[in-house]
Amino acid sequence: MQIQMDRKEKILKVLALLKKEFKGLKTEPGKSDPLDVLIATMLSQNTTDKTSYKAFVNLKERFKDWYEVMEAPYTKVRDAIKVCGLANPKARNIQRMLKELKKEHGKLSLNHIKKMGNDEIYEELTKYNGVGVKTVSCVLVFSLARDVFPVDTHVHRVSNRLSLAHSKTPEKTFEQLKDIVPEGNKLALHTLLIRFGRKICRAKNPLCNKCPLYDLCEFEEKEYYAGINKEIGVEPKENNFIILEHV
Ligand code: SF4
């Protein structure tokens, strides 16, 4: 059944159904240090939460503070984070960002962004290599408790399958949804869509047979996947690990 409804109304319906499905999932904004969140999110690009969290912990354990990371030989930083992949560019970008931050503000802190508006913060942080819109959105949500909507690969895929967005990249999905997700619901929707995308609406072989959003979904292969997974009785794997809950 194709359900036509206003996108905002559909988002609220998706939220209600996912809250019911994932009862108890933490969807509160964080108060973590913005520089910690920025670095954790830079590490999390193109890898799993488990490995990027390990890389973040390695940095915290092997170096006294971000000053030591900035001044360390590049190979030491690279080795500390190699568990999360793309260690060469990530180490280079993190050290370069720290050096530029120190040069511009005299210290390694992002406290100056706390008084800025969201647009100014996007402009301020995306000037660093390796820092894109999604990374800045995570800083806004997980350290400044701003009401923004980070779009990663899971949020992008699920939003498009549900026809909440129609785009080929997470950046465009972000642009299409950032003013449509009702205020006060952005973090909750982000967190729930990630959990849903990992557990049920997976990139490969989505578990459409177990999907609480089946009637809202416009993915053209949903009937096929509902059929094959029903036959083989696939069970979703639990995955409780979200890096930014731990920073
Ligand atoms: S029906 Fe399938 S493709 Fe559609 S949202 Fe659910 S799991 Fe994803």
Short mmCIF file of C-alpha atoms and ligand atoms in Angstrom, two decimals:
data_model
loop_
_atom_site.label_atom_id
_atom_site.label_comp_id
_atom_site.label_asym_id
_atom_site.label_seq_id
_atom_site.Cartn_x
_atom_site.Cartn_y
_atom_site.Cartn_z
CA MET A 1 0.00 0.00 0.00
CA GLN A 2 1.43 3.33 -1.02
CA ILE A 3 0.62 5.84 1.66
CA GLN A 4 0.63 9.44 0.52
CA MET A 5 1.11 11.92 3.28
CA ASP A 6 2.84 15.10 4.01
CA ARG A 7 6.55 14.49 4.68
CA LYS A 8 6.48 16.10 8.14
CA GLU A 9 3.51 13.97 9.08
CA LYS A 10 5.30 10.89 7.74
CA ILE A 11 8.43 11.73 9.77
CA LEU A 12 6.36 11.97 12.95
CA LYS A 13 4.80 8.61 12.18
CA VAL A 14 8.25 7.07 11.55
CA LEU A 15 9.46 8.52 14.84
CA ALA A 16 6.54 7.14 16.80
CA LEU A 17 6.94 3.65 15.30
CA LEU A 18 10.72 3.56 15.83
CA LYS A 19 10.43 4.81 19.42
CA LYS A 20 8.10 1.90 20.05
CA GLU A 21 10.46 -0.54 18.29
CA PHE A 22 13.60 0.66 20.12
CA LYS A 23 12.19 1.46 23.56
CA GLY A 24 14.87 2.75 25.95
CA LEU A 25 17.31 3.92 23.26
CA LYS A 26 19.10 7.06 24.48
CA THR A 27 18.08 10.00 22.30
CA GLU A 28 19.22 12.89 24.53
CA PRO A 29 21.74 15.47 23.31
CA GLY A 30 25.25 15.14 24.75
CA LYS A 31 27.39 17.64 26.63
CA SER A 32 30.80 16.23 25.64
CA ASP A 33 33.77 18.45 24.90
CA PRO A 34 33.41 19.76 21.31
CA LEU A 35 37.03 19.02 20.38
CA ASP A 36 36.67 15.43 21.62
CA VAL A 37 33.51 15.00 19.55
CA LEU A 38 35.15 16.55 16.49
CA ILE A 39 38.11 14.15 16.67
CA ALA A 40 35.93 11.13 17.47
CA THR A 41 33.76 11.90 14.45
CA MET A 42 36.78 12.40 12.18
CA LEU A 43 37.94 8.94 13.26
CA SER A 44 34.52 7.43 12.60
CA GLN A 45 34.49 8.18 8.86
CA ASN A 46 34.25 5.06 6.68
CA THR A 47 34.54 2.60 9.52
CA THR A 48 32.49 0.93 12.23
CA ASP A 49 31.75 2.46 15.62
CA LYS A 50 33.64 -0.32 17.33
CA THR A 51 36.94 0.35 15.58
CA SER A 52 36.67 4.14 15.65
CA TYR A 53 35.93 4.04 19.37
CA LYS A 54 39.02 1.84 19.88
CA ALA A 55 41.11 4.37 17.92
CA PHE A 56 39.75 7.24 20.05
CA VAL A 57 40.54 5.35 23.27
CA ASN A 58 44.07 4.62 21.96
CA LEU A 59 44.67 8.33 21.43
CA LYS A 60 43.41 9.15 24.92
CA GLU A 61 45.53 6.41 26.49
CA ARG A 62 48.77 6.88 24.54
CA PHE A 63 48.90 10.68 24.69
CA LYS A 64 48.53 12.95 27.72
CA ASP A 65 46.32 15.46 25.87
CA TRP A 66 45.58 16.89 22.40
CA TYR A 67 48.77 19.00 22.62
CA GLU A 68 50.80 15.80 22.73
CA VAL A 69 48.87 14.41 19.78
CA MET A 70 49.56 17.62 17.84
CA GLU A 71 53.30 17.53 18.53
CA ALA A 72 53.86 13.76 18.27
CA PRO A 73 55.65 12.23 15.30
CA TYR A 74 53.03 11.57 12.66
CA THR A 75 53.81 7.82 12.68
CA LYS A 76 52.93 7.54 16.40
CA VAL A 77 49.51 9.07 15.82
CA ARG A 78 48.95 6.93 12.73
CA ASP A 79 49.87 3.76 14.64
CA ALA A 80 47.52 4.63 17.49
CA ILE A 81 44.55 4.91 15.15
CA LYS A 82 45.38 2.28 12.55
CA VAL A 83 42.67 0.00 13.93
CA CYS A 84 40.02 2.23 12.34
CA GLY A 85 41.37 2.27 8.79
CA LEU A 86 42.40 5.22 6.61
CA ALA A 87 44.93 5.93 9.37
CA ASN A 88 47.25 7.95 7.11
CA PRO A 89 44.79 10.67 6.04
CA LYS A 90 43.01 10.66 9.40
CA ALA A 91 46.27 11.16 11.37
CA ARG A 92 47.36 13.88 8.96
CA ASN A 93 44.02 15.70 9.10
CA ILE A 94 43.78 15.51 12.90
CA GLN A 95 47.31 16.85 13.44
CA ARG A 96 46.82 19.57 10.83
CA MET A 97 43.48 20.62 12.35
CA LEU A 98 45.05 20.79 15.85
CA LYS A 99 47.96 22.91 14.57
CA GLU A 100 45.66 25.32 12.76
CA LEU A 101 43.37 25.58 15.79
CA LYS A 102 46.33 26.39 18.06
CA LYS A 103 47.68 28.93 15.59
CA GLU A 104 44.34 30.73 15.23
CA HIS A 105 43.08 30.62 18.81
CA GLY A 106 46.24 30.18 20.89
CA LYS A 107 44.98 26.97 22.50
CA LEU A 108 43.46 23.59 21.73
CA SER A 109 39.85 24.25 22.55
CA LEU A 110 36.64 24.72 20.62
CA ASN A 111 34.92 26.60 23.42
CA HIS A 112 34.77 29.69 21.20
CA ILE A 113 32.13 28.03 18.99
CA LYS A 114 29.67 27.74 21.87
CA LYS A 115 28.49 31.32 21.34
CA MET A 116 28.20 31.00 17.55
CA GLY A 117 25.08 30.27 15.51
CA ASN A 118 24.85 26.95 13.68
CA ASP A 119 25.64 28.38 10.23
CA GLU A 120 28.72 30.14 11.57
CA ILE A 121 29.90 26.90 13.19
CA TYR A 122 29.47 24.97 9.90
CA GLU A 123 31.55 27.62 8.18
CA GLU A 124 34.17 27.71 10.94
CA LEU A 125 34.76 23.94 11.17
CA THR A 126 34.40 22.79 7.56
CA LYS A 127 37.46 24.82 6.66
CA TYR A 128 39.58 22.04 8.23
CA ASN A 129 40.59 19.17 5.97
CA GLY A 130 38.63 16.01 6.71
CA VAL A 131 35.76 17.88 8.40
CA GLY A 132 32.49 17.77 6.45
CA VAL A 133 28.92 18.77 7.16
CA LYS A 134 28.07 15.48 8.90
CA THR A 135 31.03 15.80 11.24
CA VAL A 136 30.05 19.34 12.20
CA SER A 137 26.44 18.25 12.72
CA CYS A 138 27.69 15.64 15.22
CA VAL A 139 29.61 18.33 17.12
CA LEU A 140 26.49 20.51 17.19
CA VAL A 141 24.29 17.72 18.51
CA PHE A 142 26.60 15.74 20.76
CA SER A 143 28.44 18.57 22.45
CA LEU A 144 26.33 21.70 22.06
CA ALA A 145 22.88 20.07 22.21
CA ARG A 146 21.75 21.98 19.11
CA ASP A 147 18.68 20.77 17.26
CA VAL A 148 20.28 19.62 14.00
CA PHE A 149 20.02 16.44 11.96
CA PRO A 150 23.30 14.65 11.12
CA VAL A 151 22.97 12.44 8.04
CA ASP A 152 25.34 9.49 7.81
CA THR A 153 25.19 6.56 5.41
CA HIS A 154 22.43 4.76 7.38
CA VAL A 155 20.23 7.84 7.73
CA HIS A 156 20.75 8.57 4.03
CA ARG A 157 19.81 5.05 2.90
CA VAL A 158 16.74 4.69 5.12
CA SER A 159 15.45 8.21 4.39
CA ASN A 160 15.56 7.47 0.67
CA ARG A 161 13.95 4.05 0.96
CA LEU A 162 11.14 5.70 2.90
CA SER A 163 10.97 8.51 0.31
CA LEU A 164 11.56 11.12 2.99
CA ALA A 165 14.37 12.31 0.69
CA HIS A 166 15.27 11.72 -2.94
CA SER A 167 19.00 12.07 -3.31
CA LYS A 168 22.18 10.22 -4.19
CA THR A 169 24.42 11.55 -1.40
CA PRO A 170 24.19 12.04 2.38
CA GLU A 171 25.01 15.74 1.86
CA LYS A 172 22.00 16.25 -0.41
CA THR A 173 19.76 14.22 1.90
CA PHE A 174 20.87 16.52 4.73
CA GLU A 175 19.95 19.58 2.65
CA GLN A 176 16.53 18.13 1.81
CA LEU A 177 15.68 17.16 5.39
CA LYS A 178 17.32 19.73 7.65
CA ASP A 179 14.36 22.12 7.60
CA ILE A 180 11.66 19.47 7.39
CA VAL A 181 12.33 17.36 10.48
CA PRO A 182 10.08 18.94 13.13
CA GLU A 183 11.96 20.97 15.75
CA GLY A 184 12.95 19.11 18.87
CA ASN A 185 12.94 15.75 17.04
CA LYS A 186 16.16 15.86 15.05
CA LEU A 187 18.49 14.01 17.40
CA ALA A 188 15.84 11.40 18.19
CA LEU A 189 15.22 10.77 14.49
CA HIS A 190 18.96 10.60 13.74
CA THR A 191 19.64 8.10 16.54
CA LEU A 192 16.62 5.93 15.76
CA LEU A 193 17.30 5.82 12.01
CA ILE A 194 20.89 4.73 12.64
CA ARG A 195 19.76 1.92 14.94
CA PHE A 196 17.03 0.95 12.49
CA GLY A 197 19.48 1.05 9.56
CA ARG A 198 21.94 -1.22 11.36
CA LYS A 199 19.48 -3.69 12.72
CA ILE A 200 16.63 -3.94 10.21
CA CYS A 201 16.92 -1.72 7.15
CA ARG A 202 20.45 -2.90 6.39
CA ALA A 203 22.26 -1.89 3.21
CA LYS A 204 22.38 -5.50 2.03
CA ASN A 205 19.50 -7.85 2.60
CA PRO A 206 17.16 -5.60 4.61
CA LEU A 207 14.83 -7.44 6.99
CA CYS A 208 11.65 -6.15 5.39
CA ASN A 209 9.73 -9.10 6.86
CA LYS A 210 10.39 -7.69 10.36
CA CYS A 211 10.01 -4.02 9.51
CA PRO A 212 7.70 -1.83 11.59
CA LEU A 213 7.75 0.76 8.76
CA TYR A 214 6.79 -1.64 5.98
CA ASP A 215 3.52 0.14 5.11
CA LEU A 216 5.27 3.52 4.95
CA CYS A 217 8.16 2.31 2.81
CA GLU A 218 8.42 2.98 -0.91
CA PHE A 219 11.50 0.81 -1.57
CA GLU A 220 10.64 -1.10 -4.73
CA GLU A 221 12.32 -4.34 -3.61
CA LYS A 222 10.66 -4.55 -0.19
CA GLU A 223 8.30 -7.36 -1.19
CA TYR A 224 11.22 -9.41 -2.54
CA TYR A 225 13.26 -9.04 0.67
CA ALA A 226 10.23 -9.62 2.88
CA GLY A 227 9.68 -12.89 1.00
CA ILE A 228 13.22 -14.29 1.02
CA ASN A 229 13.97 -13.40 4.65
CA LYS A 230 10.68 -14.84 5.79
CA GLU A 231 11.59 -18.11 4.12
CA ILE A 232 15.05 -18.35 5.69
CA GLY A 233 13.92 -16.85 9.01
CA VAL A 234 16.79 -14.35 9.36
CA GLU A 235 17.09 -12.84 12.85
CA PRO A 236 18.48 -9.32 13.31
CA LYS A 237 21.79 -9.04 15.15
CA GLU A 238 21.90 -6.69 18.14
CA ASN A 239 24.33 -3.82 17.84
CA ASN A 240 24.30 -1.46 20.79
CA PHE A 241 27.47 0.40 20.02
CA ILE A 242 27.25 4.05 19.07
CA ILE A 243 30.60 5.82 19.41
CA LEU A 244 29.24 9.20 20.36
CA GLU A 245 27.38 7.75 23.32
CA HIS A 246 30.80 6.96 24.78
CA VAL A 247 32.91 10.03 24.10
S1 SF4 B 1 10.38 -2.29 4.31
FE1 SF4 B 1 12.52 -2.91 4.05
S2 SF4 B 1 13.48 -1.34 2.83
FE2 SF4 B 1 11.56 -0.51 3.63
S3 SF4 B 1 12.13 0.57 5.50
FE3 SF4 B 1 11.53 -1.50 6.06
S4 SF4 B 1 13.44 -2.71 6.07
FE4 SF4 B 1 13.82 -0.79 4.96
#
